[in-house]
mmCIF file of C-alpha atoms in Angstrom:
data_model
loop_
_atom_site.group_PDB
_atom_site.id
_atom_site.type_symbol
_atom_site.label_atom_id
_atom_site.label_comp_id
_atom_site.label_asym_id
_atom_site.label_seq_id
_atom_site.Cartn_x
_atom_site.Cartn_y
_atom_site.Cartn_z
ATOM 1 C CA MET A 146 69.171 85.042 67.607
ATOM 2 C CA ASN A 147 68.584 87.739 64.475
ATOM 3 C CA TYR A 148 71.755 89.725 64.907
ATOM 4 C CA LYS A 149 68.506 92.651 63.530
ATOM 5 C CA LEU A 150 67.370 92.373 67.096
ATOM 6 C CA LEU A 151 70.622 92.921 68.741
ATOM 7 C CA GLU A 152 71.413 96.083 66.279
ATOM 8 C CA THR A 153 68.127 97.136 66.912
ATOM 9 C CA PHE A 154 68.149 97.138 71.017
ATOM 10 C CA ALA A 155 72.001 98.265 70.349
ATOM 11 C CA ILE A 156 71.251 101.080 68.846
ATOM 12 C CA LEU A 157 68.039 102.192 70.743
ATOM 13 C CA ALA A 158 70.100 101.346 74.980
ATOM 14 C CA LYS A 159 72.388 103.954 73.574
ATOM 15 C CA THR A 160 70.560 107.001 72.033
ATOM 16 C CA ARG A 161 66.762 105.349 74.621
ATOM 17 C CA ASN A 162 64.718 107.262 72.085
ATOM 18 C CA VAL A 163 63.125 104.979 69.667
ATOM 19 C CA THR A 164 63.136 107.963 66.729
ATOM 20 C CA LYS A 165 66.318 108.233 66.663
ATOM 21 C CA THR A 166 67.053 104.538 66.801
ATOM 22 C CA ALA A 167 65.141 104.665 64.111
ATOM 23 C CA GLU A 168 66.323 107.084 62.087
ATOM 24 C CA LYS A 169 69.991 105.942 62.738
ATOM 25 C CA LEU A 170 68.901 102.688 60.958
ATOM 26 C CA TYR A 171 66.435 103.242 58.534
ATOM 27 C CA LEU A 172 64.031 101.993 59.978
ATOM 28 C CA SER A 173 60.363 103.228 61.269
ATOM 29 C CA GLN A 174 59.143 103.518 64.519
ATOM 30 C CA SER A 175 57.376 100.851 64.599
ATOM 31 C CA THR A 176 59.945 98.635 63.037
ATOM 32 C CA VAL A 177 62.084 99.704 65.630
ATOM 33 C CA SER A 178 59.179 98.776 68.747
ATOM 34 C CA TYR A 179 58.152 95.378 65.977
ATOM 35 C CA ARG A 180 62.088 94.136 66.336
ATOM 36 C CA LEU A 181 62.538 95.884 70.494
ATOM 37 C CA LYS A 182 58.394 93.113 70.918
ATOM 38 C CA ALA A 183 60.305 90.589 68.748
ATOM 39 C CA LEU A 184 63.835 90.125 71.011
ATOM 40 C CA GLU A 185 61.745 90.982 74.816
ATOM 41 C CA ASP A 186 59.121 87.486 73.114
ATOM 42 C CA GLU A 187 62.462 85.108 72.323
ATOM 43 C CA LEU A 188 64.591 86.129 75.631
ATOM 44 C CA GLY A 189 61.526 86.064 77.688
ATOM 45 C CA VAL A 190 62.175 89.479 79.410
ATOM 46 C CA ILE A 191 61.218 92.586 79.794
ATOM 47 C CA LEU A 192 63.796 95.706 78.413
ATOM 48 C CA VAL A 193 61.550 98.625 78.039
ATOM 49 C CA GLU A 194 59.697 100.061 79.754
ATOM 50 C CA ARG A 195 56.718 101.334 78.063
ATOM 51 C CA ASP A 196 55.366 104.662 78.753
ATOM 52 C CA ARG A 197 52.736 105.896 76.224
ATOM 53 C CA GLY A 198 54.255 110.029 75.401
ATOM 54 C CA PHE A 199 57.377 109.674 76.929
ATOM 55 C CA LYS A 200 59.888 110.580 73.374
ATOM 56 C CA GLU A 201 62.887 109.026 76.579
ATOM 57 C CA ILE A 202 62.613 105.218 77.116
ATOM 58 C CA GLN A 203 63.931 103.465 80.529
ATOM 59 C CA LEU A 204 65.158 100.421 80.142
ATOM 60 C CA THR A 205 64.648 97.999 83.047
ATOM 61 C CA ASP A 206 67.518 95.845 85.085
ATOM 62 C CA HIS A 207 66.694 93.080 82.394
ATOM 63 C CA GLY A 208 67.439 95.930 79.734
ATOM 64 C CA GLU A 209 70.725 97.432 81.048
ATOM 65 C CA GLU A 210 72.433 93.718 82.007
ATOM 66 C CA PHE A 211 71.640 92.880 78.215
ATOM 67 C CA MET A 212 72.865 95.690 77.212
ATOM 68 C CA LYS A 213 76.082 94.313 78.274
ATOM 69 C CA ILE A 214 75.891 91.960 75.843
ATOM 70 C CA ALA A 215 74.478 93.322 73.694
ATOM 71 C CA ILE A 216 77.350 95.842 73.412
ATOM 72 C CA ASP A 217 79.286 93.524 73.292
ATOM 73 C CA TRP A 218 78.132 91.896 70.058
ATOM 74 C CA GLU A 219 78.631 95.135 68.902
ATOM 75 C CA ASN A 220 81.853 95.504 69.356
ATOM 76 C CA ILE A 221 82.821 91.435 68.567
ATOM 77 C CA ASN A 222 80.722 91.803 65.251
ATOM 78 C CA GLU A 223 83.204 95.175 64.085
ATOM 79 C CA LYS A 224 85.775 93.081 64.697
ATOM 80 C CA ILE A 225 84.563 90.033 61.979
ATOM 81 C CA LYS A 226 83.628 93.753 59.606
ATOM 82 C CA TYR A 227 87.449 94.284 60.442
ATOM 83 C CA PHE A 228 88.594 91.278 59.848
ATOM 84 C CA SER A 229 86.644 90.371 56.635
ATOM 85 C CA THR A 230 88.429 93.142 54.653
ATOM 86 C CA GLY A 231 91.818 91.801 55.780
ATOM 87 C CA SER A 232 92.517 95.184 57.421
ATOM 88 C CA PHE A 233 93.415 93.411 61.472
ATOM 89 C CA ARG A 234 93.107 97.507 62.926
ATOM 90 C CA LYS A 235 92.338 98.245 66.270
ATOM 91 C CA THR A 236 89.968 100.954 67.787
ATOM 92 C CA LEU A 237 90.171 103.468 70.627
ATOM 93 C CA THR A 238 86.743 105.169 70.945
ATOM 94 C CA ILE A 239 87.961 108.326 73.613
ATOM 95 C CA GLY A 240 84.782 110.240 74.760
ATOM 96 C CA VAL A 241 85.688 113.588 76.049
ATOM 97 C CA VAL A 242 84.216 117.160 77.645
ATOM 98 C CA ASP A 243 83.743 120.010 74.597
ATOM 99 C CA SER A 244 86.284 122.055 76.129
ATOM 100 C CA VAL A 245 89.180 119.192 76.875
ATOM 101 C CA ASN A 246 87.991 118.424 73.052
ATOM 102 C CA ASN A 247 88.832 121.493 71.844
ATOM 103 C CA TYR A 248 91.516 123.226 73.503
ATOM 104 C CA LEU A 249 94.228 120.560 74.344
ATOM 105 C CA PHE A 250 93.753 117.419 72.733
ATOM 106 C CA SER A 251 94.473 118.066 68.532
ATOM 107 C CA GLU A 252 97.531 117.192 69.090
ATOM 108 C CA VAL A 253 96.613 114.013 70.988
ATOM 109 C CA TYR A 254 94.679 112.751 67.509
ATOM 110 C CA LYS A 255 97.028 114.218 65.465
ATOM 111 C CA ASN A 256 99.601 112.138 66.968
ATOM 112 C CA ILE A 257 97.565 108.701 67.216
ATOM 113 C CA LEU A 258 96.887 109.116 63.566
ATOM 114 C CA GLN A 259 100.165 109.728 62.203
ATOM 115 C CA ASN A 260 102.110 106.602 64.193
ATOM 116 C CA GLN A 261 99.074 103.934 64.565
ATOM 117 C CA THR A 262 98.458 103.000 61.745
ATOM 118 C CA ASN A 263 96.134 100.389 62.693
ATOM 119 C CA ILE A 264 94.177 101.802 65.054
ATOM 120 C CA GLN A 265 90.539 102.894 63.874
ATOM 121 C CA LEU A 266 90.002 105.946 66.186
ATOM 122 C CA THR A 267 86.968 107.435 67.190
ATOM 123 C CA VAL A 268 86.550 110.629 70.057
ATOM 124 C CA LYS A 269 82.972 111.398 70.918
ATOM 125 C CA THR A 270 82.287 114.713 72.765
ATOM 126 C CA GLN A 271 79.737 113.974 75.901
ATOM 127 C CA HIS A 272 79.481 115.470 78.960
ATOM 128 C CA THR A 273 80.631 114.064 82.046
ATOM 129 C CA THR A 274 78.290 112.346 82.765
ATOM 130 C CA GLU A 275 77.636 110.176 79.901
ATOM 131 C CA ILE A 276 81.137 109.738 79.637
ATOM 132 C CA TYR A 277 81.049 107.667 83.025
ATOM 133 C CA GLU A 278 77.516 106.511 81.762
ATOM 134 C CA GLN A 279 79.618 104.971 78.434
ATOM 135 C CA VAL A 280 83.043 104.096 79.909
ATOM 136 C CA SER A 281 81.127 102.716 83.015
ATOM 137 C CA ASN A 282 79.142 100.376 79.784
ATOM 138 C CA ARG A 283 81.818 99.773 77.702
ATOM 139 C CA ILE A 284 80.543 102.361 75.352
ATOM 140 C CA ILE A 285 83.526 104.264 74.742
ATOM 141 C CA ASP A 286 87.631 102.641 76.175
ATOM 142 C CA VAL A 287 88.459 105.841 77.463
ATOM 143 C CA GLY A 288 87.136 109.162 78.740
ATOM 144 C CA PHE A 289 88.564 112.435 79.195
ATOM 145 C CA VAL A 290 85.851 114.126 81.712
ATOM 146 C CA LEU A 291 86.303 117.703 84.326
ATOM 147 C CA HIS A 292 85.445 115.862 88.042
ATOM 148 C CA ASP A 293 85.684 112.980 89.849
ATOM 149 C CA ASN A 294 82.413 110.823 89.873
ATOM 150 C CA PRO A 295 83.198 106.972 92.104
ATOM 151 C CA MET A 296 81.805 105.210 90.540
ATOM 152 C CA PRO A 297 82.343 100.786 91.040
ATOM 153 C CA GLN A 298 84.687 99.129 87.781
ATOM 154 C CA ILE A 299 86.284 102.830 87.039
ATOM 155 C CA LYS A 300 90.200 104.286 87.940
ATOM 156 C CA THR A 301 89.982 107.358 87.623
ATOM 157 C CA HIS A 302 93.597 109.456 87.291
ATOM 158 C CA GLU A 303 93.911 113.420 87.882
ATOM 159 C CA ILE A 304 96.079 114.464 84.723
ATOM 160 C CA LEU A 305 95.506 118.513 84.644
ATOM 161 C CA LYS A 306 94.465 120.558 87.636
ATOM 162 C CA GLU A 307 94.091 124.219 86.744
ATOM 163 C CA GLU A 308 93.435 126.994 89.234
ATOM 164 C CA MET A 309 89.998 129.287 88.610
ATOM 165 C CA VAL A 310 90.223 132.182 88.575
ATOM 166 C CA LEU A 311 87.705 136.223 88.650
ATOM 167 C CA VAL A 312 88.278 138.679 86.791
ATOM 168 C CA THR A 313 85.749 140.677 87.140
ATOM 169 C CA ARG A 314 85.196 145.106 85.977
ATOM 170 C CA ASN A 315 83.397 145.672 89.593
ATOM 171 C CA THR A 316 85.895 146.874 92.469
ATOM 172 C CA PHE A 317 85.033 145.007 95.978
ATOM 173 C CA THR A 318 86.091 146.412 99.245
ATOM 174 C CA SER A 319 88.011 142.858 100.329
ATOM 175 C CA LEU A 320 89.615 139.695 98.747
ATOM 176 C CA GLN A 321 87.443 137.712 99.422
ATOM 177 C CA ILE A 322 83.685 137.794 97.545
ATOM 178 C CA GLU A 323 80.279 136.045 98.477
ATOM 179 C CA PRO A 324 78.014 134.495 95.714
ATOM 180 C CA PHE A 325 75.918 137.645 97.281
ATOM 181 C CA GLN A 326 77.606 140.066 95.675
ATOM 182 C CA LEU A 327 77.344 138.095 92.136
ATOM 183 C CA ASP A 328 74.803 139.456 89.672
ATOM 184 C CA PRO A 329 72.869 135.734 89.490
ATOM 185 C CA ASN A 330 72.427 137.206 86.174
ATOM 186 C CA ASN A 331 75.305 137.218 84.585
ATOM 187 C CA GLN A 332 75.966 134.543 85.196
ATOM 188 C CA ILE A 333 77.860 131.913 82.891
ATOM 189 C CA PHE A 334 77.308 128.392 84.913
ATOM 190 C CA LEU A 335 80.711 125.914 84.294
ATOM 191 C CA ASN A 336 80.559 122.387 86.503
ATOM 192 C CA TRP A 337 84.597 123.207 87.265
ATOM 193 C CA GLY A 338 84.303 120.030 89.475
ATOM 194 C CA ASP A 339 83.045 119.365 93.826
ATOM 195 C CA GLN A 340 85.198 122.371 95.424
ATOM 196 C CA TYR A 341 83.421 124.878 92.290
ATOM 197 C CA MET A 342 79.924 123.346 92.914
ATOM 198 C CA LYS A 343 80.367 123.226 96.587
ATOM 199 C CA TRP A 344 81.084 127.301 96.724
#
């Protein structure tokens, strides 16, 4: 099988966008489409649902399954590249929500880079749902998210719990505040987990 077909599909499966895939590979969109069709012909299955006018692509069930194989291939190809250069470095890819990344993890990264010289560290800032999806699809090794979202084959551990505090200039007559008392025009929405979402 032509490795360029696998590479193109692996990137397309991550970006879910033909234009972005073409930009990452420095190809034309028609070349990306041609490679995808060639891969589908070789496998004898349809990998991508094609809807004219939509930039975002959807994977078929076969596409979702083959994405795992393409990502495995990509990881093996990366190891071969490091093997051939003699660097023998292990890779660690971490997905982190932006707020955690900015305020809590800079010292962790420094520690890894200073004390674990045989590790190539990659950090991706993403939304919680993207991190779950990418851990599930083995695109990233570990993720740090804002709330628990039980999924098959993914283990989660709570490592930090923060209390939410409301600060306001307004005076309320009781300690308990009802949602109708808050002006929605002034809201800043943050998804701080299930309890917050229920409230």
